[in-house]
Coordinates of C-alpha atoms in Angstrom, one line a residue:
M1 CA 173.3 63.8 126.9
M2 CA 173.6 67.3 126.0
Y3 CA 175.2 68.1 129.0
R4 CA 178.3 65.3 128.3
I5 CA 178.8 66.6 124.9
K6 CA 179.6 70.0 126.3
E7 CA 181.5 68.5 129.3
A8 CA 183.9 67.0 126.5
S9 CA 184.3 70.3 124.3
T10 CA 185.6 72.0 127.4
F11 CA 187.9 69.5 127.8
H12 CA 189.6 69.5 124.8
L13 CA 189.2 73.3 124.6
A14 CA 190.9 73.0 127.8
I15 CA 193.4 70.7 127.2
V16 CA 194.8 72.6 123.8
V17 CA 195.2 76.3 125.6
I18 CA 197.3 74.0 128.2
I19 CA 199.6 72.9 125.5
S20 CA 199.2 75.6 123.4
V21 CA 200.9 77.9 126.9
L22 CA 203.6 74.9 127.0
L23 CA 205.1 75.1 123.6
A24 CA 204.7 79.0 124.3
A25 CA 207.4 78.6 127.1
C26 CA 209.4 76.2 124.9
S27 CA 209.8 78.9 122.0
H28 CA 212.6 82.2 122.1
T29 CA 213.4 84.3 119.5
V30 CA 216.2 86.3 120.0
Q31 CA 216.6 89.7 117.8
V32 CA 220.4 90.5 117.9
E33 CA 221.5 94.1 117.6
G34 CA 224.8 95.8 118.0
R35 CA 226.7 98.4 117.6
Y36 CA 230.4 97.7 116.5
P37 CA 233.8 100.1 116.9
S38 CA 235.8 100.9 114.0
P39 CA 239.0 98.9 113.2
V40 CA 242.2 101.6 114.4
G41 CA 245.1 101.5 111.5
Q42 CA 245.9 102.3 108.2
Q43 CA 243.9 101.7 105.8
L44 CA 244.7 100.0 102.4
P45 CA 244.7 101.6 98.9
L46 CA 241.7 99.9 97.3
S47 CA 238.3 101.2 96.3
V48 CA 235.9 98.3 97.8
G49 CA 232.6 97.8 96.7
I50 CA 230.5 95.6 99.9
Y51 CA 227.4 93.2 98.9
L52 CA 225.4 92.3 101.4
S53 CA 222.7 89.9 100.5
E54 CA 219.2 89.8 101.5
D55 CA 218.9 86.6 103.0
F56 CA 222.4 87.4 105.0
K57 CA 220.9 91.3 106.2
N58 CA 217.9 88.9 106.5
Y59 CA 219.6 86.0 108.4
T60 CA 217.9 84.1 110.7
Y61 CA 218.7 80.5 112.3
Q62 CA 215.7 78.0 113.3
E63 CA 216.7 75.4 115.9
E64 CA 215.0 71.7 114.8
S65 CA 216.6 69.6 116.3
E66 CA 214.0 67.5 118.4
D67 CA 216.0 67.2 122.0
R68 CA 215.7 71.2 121.7
E69 CA 213.4 74.1 122.2
E70 CA 212.2 75.7 119.4
W71 CA 214.6 79.0 118.9
K72 CA 214.1 81.6 116.2
I73 CA 217.3 84.0 116.3
N74 CA 218.0 86.6 113.9
T75 CA 221.4 87.5 113.3
G76 CA 220.7 90.1 110.0
R77 CA 221.0 93.6 111.0
A78 CA 223.6 92.9 113.7
Q79 CA 225.9 91.6 111.3
E80 CA 225.0 94.0 108.4
S81 CA 226.1 96.8 110.7
L82 CA 229.4 94.2 112.0
F83 CA 230.5 94.0 108.2
E84 CA 229.7 97.5 107.0
T85 CA 231.6 98.8 110.0
V86 CA 234.9 96.6 109.7
L87 CA 235.2 96.3 106.2
G88 CA 234.4 100.5 105.9
S89 CA 237.8 101.2 108.4
M90 CA 239.5 98.8 106.0
F91 CA 240.0 100.4 102.6
L92 CA 240.3 104.3 101.7
N93 CA 236.9 104.0 100.1
T94 CA 234.0 101.7 100.6
V95 CA 231.0 101.7 98.7
S96 CA 227.8 99.6 99.4
L97 CA 226.9 97.1 97.1
S98 CA 222.4 96.7 96.3
E99 CA 222.7 94.4 93.3
Y100 CA 226.2 92.1 92.2
P101 CA 227.6 91.5 89.7
Q102 CA 225.3 94.6 87.5
D103 CA 225.9 98.0 87.7
L104 CA 229.4 97.6 89.9
P105 CA 230.8 101.7 89.7
A106 CA 233.7 102.2 87.6
N107 CA 236.4 102.9 90.8
V108 CA 235.5 99.6 92.3
E109 CA 238.4 97.5 92.5
L110 CA 237.8 94.4 94.8
V111 CA 234.2 93.5 95.5
I112 CA 233.9 91.7 98.8
V113 CA 230.7 89.0 99.3
P114 CA 230.2 87.3 102.8
E115 CA 228.3 84.5 103.2
V116 CA 226.7 82.5 106.2
R117 CA 227.5 79.3 106.5
E118 CA 226.3 77.5 109.6
L119 CA 225.6 79.1 113.3
Q120 CA 225.9 76.5 116.0
F121 CA 225.2 77.2 119.7
T122 CA 225.2 74.9 123.2
M123 CA 222.3 74.9 125.8
P124 CA 222.4 76.2 129.9
R125 CA 221.0 72.4 130.1
E126 CA 224.4 71.1 128.4
T127 CA 226.7 73.6 129.9
R128 CA 224.8 73.1 133.0
V129 CA 225.3 76.3 134.0
N130 CA 222.7 79.8 132.5
I131 CA 225.8 80.4 130.0
F132 CA 225.6 80.4 126.0
E133 CA 228.6 79.6 123.6
V134 CA 228.3 80.5 119.8
W135 CA 229.9 79.5 116.6
I136 CA 229.7 81.1 114.0
K137 CA 231.6 80.2 110.2
Y138 CA 231.4 82.7 107.5
D139 CA 232.4 82.1 103.5
M140 CA 234.2 85.4 102.4
N141 CA 234.2 85.8 98.8
A142 CA 236.1 88.7 96.8
Y143 CA 236.1 89.7 93.7
D144 CA 237.7 91.9 91.3
S145 CA 236.3 94.8 89.0
R146 CA 235.2 91.9 86.0
G147 CA 233.4 89.7 88.1
N148 CA 236.3 86.8 88.4
Q149 CA 236.9 85.4 92.0
V150 CA 240.2 86.7 93.4
A151 CA 239.7 84.6 96.4
S152 CA 237.7 82.5 99.0
W153 CA 238.6 82.0 102.7
V154 CA 236.6 81.6 106.1
I155 CA 235.9 83.0 108.9
T156 CA 235.5 81.5 112.1
A157 CA 233.9 83.2 115.3
Y158 CA 233.5 82.3 118.8
G159 CA 231.5 83.7 121.3
K160 CA 230.3 83.0 125.1
T161 CA 228.1 84.3 127.9
P162 CA 230.2 86.4 130.6
T163 CA 228.3 85.9 133.0
A164 CA 226.2 83.1 134.2
F165 CA 223.5 85.7 136.7
L166 CA 221.5 86.6 133.8
Q167 CA 217.8 86.0 134.3
S168 CA 216.9 86.0 130.8
Q169 CA 218.6 83.2 128.5
E170 CA 217.5 85.2 125.7
K171 CA 219.6 87.8 126.4
A172 CA 222.1 85.1 127.5
L173 CA 222.2 84.0 123.9
T174 CA 222.6 87.5 122.7
Q175 CA 225.2 88.5 124.9
A176 CA 227.4 85.7 123.7
I177 CA 225.6 86.3 119.3
N178 CA 227.1 89.8 120.2
I179 CA 230.6 88.5 121.3
A180 CA 230.7 86.5 118.1
L181 CA 230.7 89.0 116.2
R182 CA 232.9 91.0 117.3
D183 CA 235.3 88.0 117.4
A184 CA 234.1 87.5 113.4
G185 CA 235.0 91.3 112.9
A186 CA 238.5 90.8 115.2
T187 CA 239.1 87.9 112.3
L188 CA 237.7 89.8 109.3
Y189 CA 240.3 92.7 110.5
T190 CA 243.5 90.9 111.4
G191 CA 242.8 88.6 108.8
F192 CA 242.6 90.2 105.9
G193 CA 246.4 90.9 104.9
K194 CA 246.9 87.0 105.3
V195 CA 245.3 85.7 102.6
P196 CA 247.6 84.0 100.0
E197 CA 245.3 85.4 97.4
L198 CA 244.7 89.0 98.9
Q199 CA 248.3 89.5 99.2
A200 CA 249.1 89.0 95.7
F201 CA 246.2 91.0 94.5
L202 CA 247.1 93.6 96.5
S203 CA 251.0 93.3 95.9
G204 CA 250.0 94.0 91.8
K205 CA 247.4 97.0 92.7
L206 CA 250.0 98.3 94.7
R207 CA 253.0 98.0 92.1
S208 CA 250.8 99.5 89.3
A209 CA 250.1 102.2 91.3
S210 CA 254.0 102.8 91.9
L211 CA 254.2 102.3 88.1
Q212 CA 252.2 105.4 86.9
E213 CA 253.6 107.5 89.5
F214 CA 256.6 107.0 88.1
K215 CA 255.0 107.4 84.7
V216 CA 253.9 111.1 85.7
K217 CA 257.3 112.1 87.3
S218 CA 258.8 110.5 84.6
I219 CA 256.2 113.1 82.3
K220 CA 257.0 115.6 84.6
A221 CA 260.7 116.0 84.7
E222 CA 260.7 116.1 80.6

């Protein structure tokens, strides 16, 4: 009797071990890291605050579909690096804000706050090759120095693994995400000045600066 109990316990333990191994084999963790080049071009004459929330800086996507393997994808540090690099190149002066709207520096004219709306990706078995495709959407928000919303727009980014010969699915997905992040940076840089509300805000600032310069010259002339 004791032998049968021991035999059953050993069998159940073996089953638990096998299930644990299978679950681990179907689980994937991706930590995205990346360095992104600074765009080169004329900077906009604004002093801008950049607020990246803790949710944004630690963003992790978890696959919850029963039809897929388990994926845990952290893009927080990578997108933090991307947005700080791109926005830091776009304006004459930028300030990273640890809090918002509290303690806003007096010289900040505009505050930009990005948020992740969604991240989607295709699996290799869905594309039939070891290539991932990734889509990321960001909600972009801009506020003036008083906290009033100036503009709200959406950035959609796309990335695709450039080769089907990577042995690791994690590496293939990381490459696709990094390409999507670069696409997001390029869209942010080239599309910022095309947002109508931001065009109006910038035009108003330029008119105000020109008027102030004219007044200063007039006083000196007297």
